Amino acid sequence: MSLKISRNTFFNSVLATCLFLTPLVSTAQEAATSQSSAAVSNSSSAKLINGYEPKWWKEAVVYQIYPRSFSDSNGDGIGDLKGITSHLDYLQKLGVNVIWLSPHYDSPNADNGYDIRDYRKVMAEFGTMADFDAMLAGIKQRHMRLIVDLVVNHSSDEHKWFVESRKSKDNPYRNYYIWRPGKTGPDGTMQPPNNYPSAFSGSAWQFDPTTKEYYLHIFAVKQPDLNWDNSKVREEVFSLMRFWLDKGVDGFRMDVIPLISKQPGFPDLTPEQMRNPFAIYASGPHLTEYLQQMNREVLSKYDDMSVGEAAGITLAQEPSLVDDRRHELNEIFNFDAIRVNREGRKFVPWTLTQLKAIYTAHDKALTKHDWDTVFLSNHDNPRVVSSFGDDSDKFRVPSAKLLETMILTLRGTAYLYQGDELGMTNYPFKTINDFNDIEAHNGYNDEVLTRHSSTEEAYIENLRHMGRDNSRTPMQWDSSPNGGFTAGSKPWLAVNPNYETINAAQETADPVSVYNYTARMIAFRAKTPAFVYGDYKDLDPQHPHIFAYTRTLNGESYLVVLNFSSDPVDYELPGGLKAGKLMMDDYGGDEGSTGTLHLKAWEARIYQQ
Ligand code: NOJ
Ligand code: CA
């Protein structure tokens, strides 16, 4: 195990939280346009593959774009939609078939677009609706699909609904948000209605002087929670969803969607519940009802996909959101794997056996009616190679390739985050001023400046490993100033200084780069149904460094062997197994179908058996 990931530091936030027409079509993009599934998926005569109903979104490789950091077309230092459109060929060549776009809506950017001011307007910094339409057309022309972020647990406090809501207690929009009177504290002062903490430090309640009541904000003060118990709010959300679906988007990634139903009466969290507030935030009594209504009135009417960000949802609860007989969501992001290195607010060492146990637990808990996601990165987490691989000069490339191999062959829809395909790394942050993220700054004010529960040094050291800005530094396109992200002089967030060696221009030209390996791996997955619908078996759960598993479909079996260590390992396959025919190897070279594999550091191999 890489020593880098075993440092015991602190985490800085509470958020430490077919119809079967053809078998898989031959390329990833063809898979994306295959209309095999949803339109006909409710047919009882649907032909199953290994018990699973085939769907395009089960076969997809999804690529997340954080628009602010992808590509700046006009030199203002901020990524934009035209920038994305100019790089669609790059994504098509990589082979991904669905793009998930982080919020592109009008926003004052308290939380980089996760605070929406107008759900039907494009953020001016990102361009215009015409730019969005051109981007969407470009995506479709290249046989890819687009899902957009749906952020409807909360809006911006600058949304016209909230501007109205806070004006008076009898305003027609008052009940669009969650307002409660304060409590009188023992000393006679006004206190928040309960003890809920915000994910971004401090109380989740904000006093508003105009009406002398508090409003709920699980996230920032500028992100008031919407009141889903109000049927008008639900209709507003369904209407804006139709607006984007009618435009041609293919579905939604739903931000913290389990939080939409609140606990009646807002009782205080007990000390035990306070250890994991999201478990309570995510278990309101009307979640099922609201999601089923959303599915019935919107999602079921389109050939779309839905993936819910499921903070606070345990594996045992996962089927209650994704079982296809319930008609709610298609899939969720469960955080068991990506947060294997965190315990509450603490960053803790992780082991490969823990990670393997998580994937096995998912395999056992989910039935043929459920579908999972596989991801180890996104805009809220550090870079995948820095967290789960070894980002030293020596092992960055093989360990990045190994991680892509794993993500693309485990059970579930595969998600890659922009820059993973280049093996981009965490940023060498030095001071709090290097950060943009509200979570980093609020935590600093709270832990370092106010409560003194962390020293400045320990806090920044932790952020170097866990801070969200690690993944938000701009894409590294080439070796020109600022990595070719912007022609301007000042990107909104500094580009990682390693852009001169790690960049797309260099990697697309290099046949053995992380990018080209990932493209080959995606193409291999696209023509191998076993990686999507096949059974999963971990062959050696206890081995501390080797992850060896099979994916088997209709008698066709693939053996994946991953050496999760920065040392070579001679590995005897369990049960007298012989390796088979080598199909993929992140180093190259073939030692034949032997029973003992001589694996190099971070070597990843796939055999057909
Ligand atoms: C989860 C999003 O992924 C994160 O970036 C955001 O800060 C919170 N939800 C609030 O919207
Ligand atoms: Ca721009």
XYZ file of C-alpha atoms in Angstrom, residues 1 352 356 542-547 562-565 569:
14
model
C 0.000 0.000 0.000
C -6.929 -3.156 0.191
C -12.316 -5.483 -1.497
C -7.535 -11.604 2.312
C -4.491 -10.862 0.156
C -3.072 -7.544 1.367
C -1.771 -6.319 -2.012
C -3.496 -8.243 -4.794
C -7.049 -7.690 -5.967
C -4.325 -5.833 -9.819
C -1.157 -5.339 -7.805
C -2.056 -2.526 -5.405
C 1.496 -1.978 -4.241
C 4.695 -9.319 -6.202
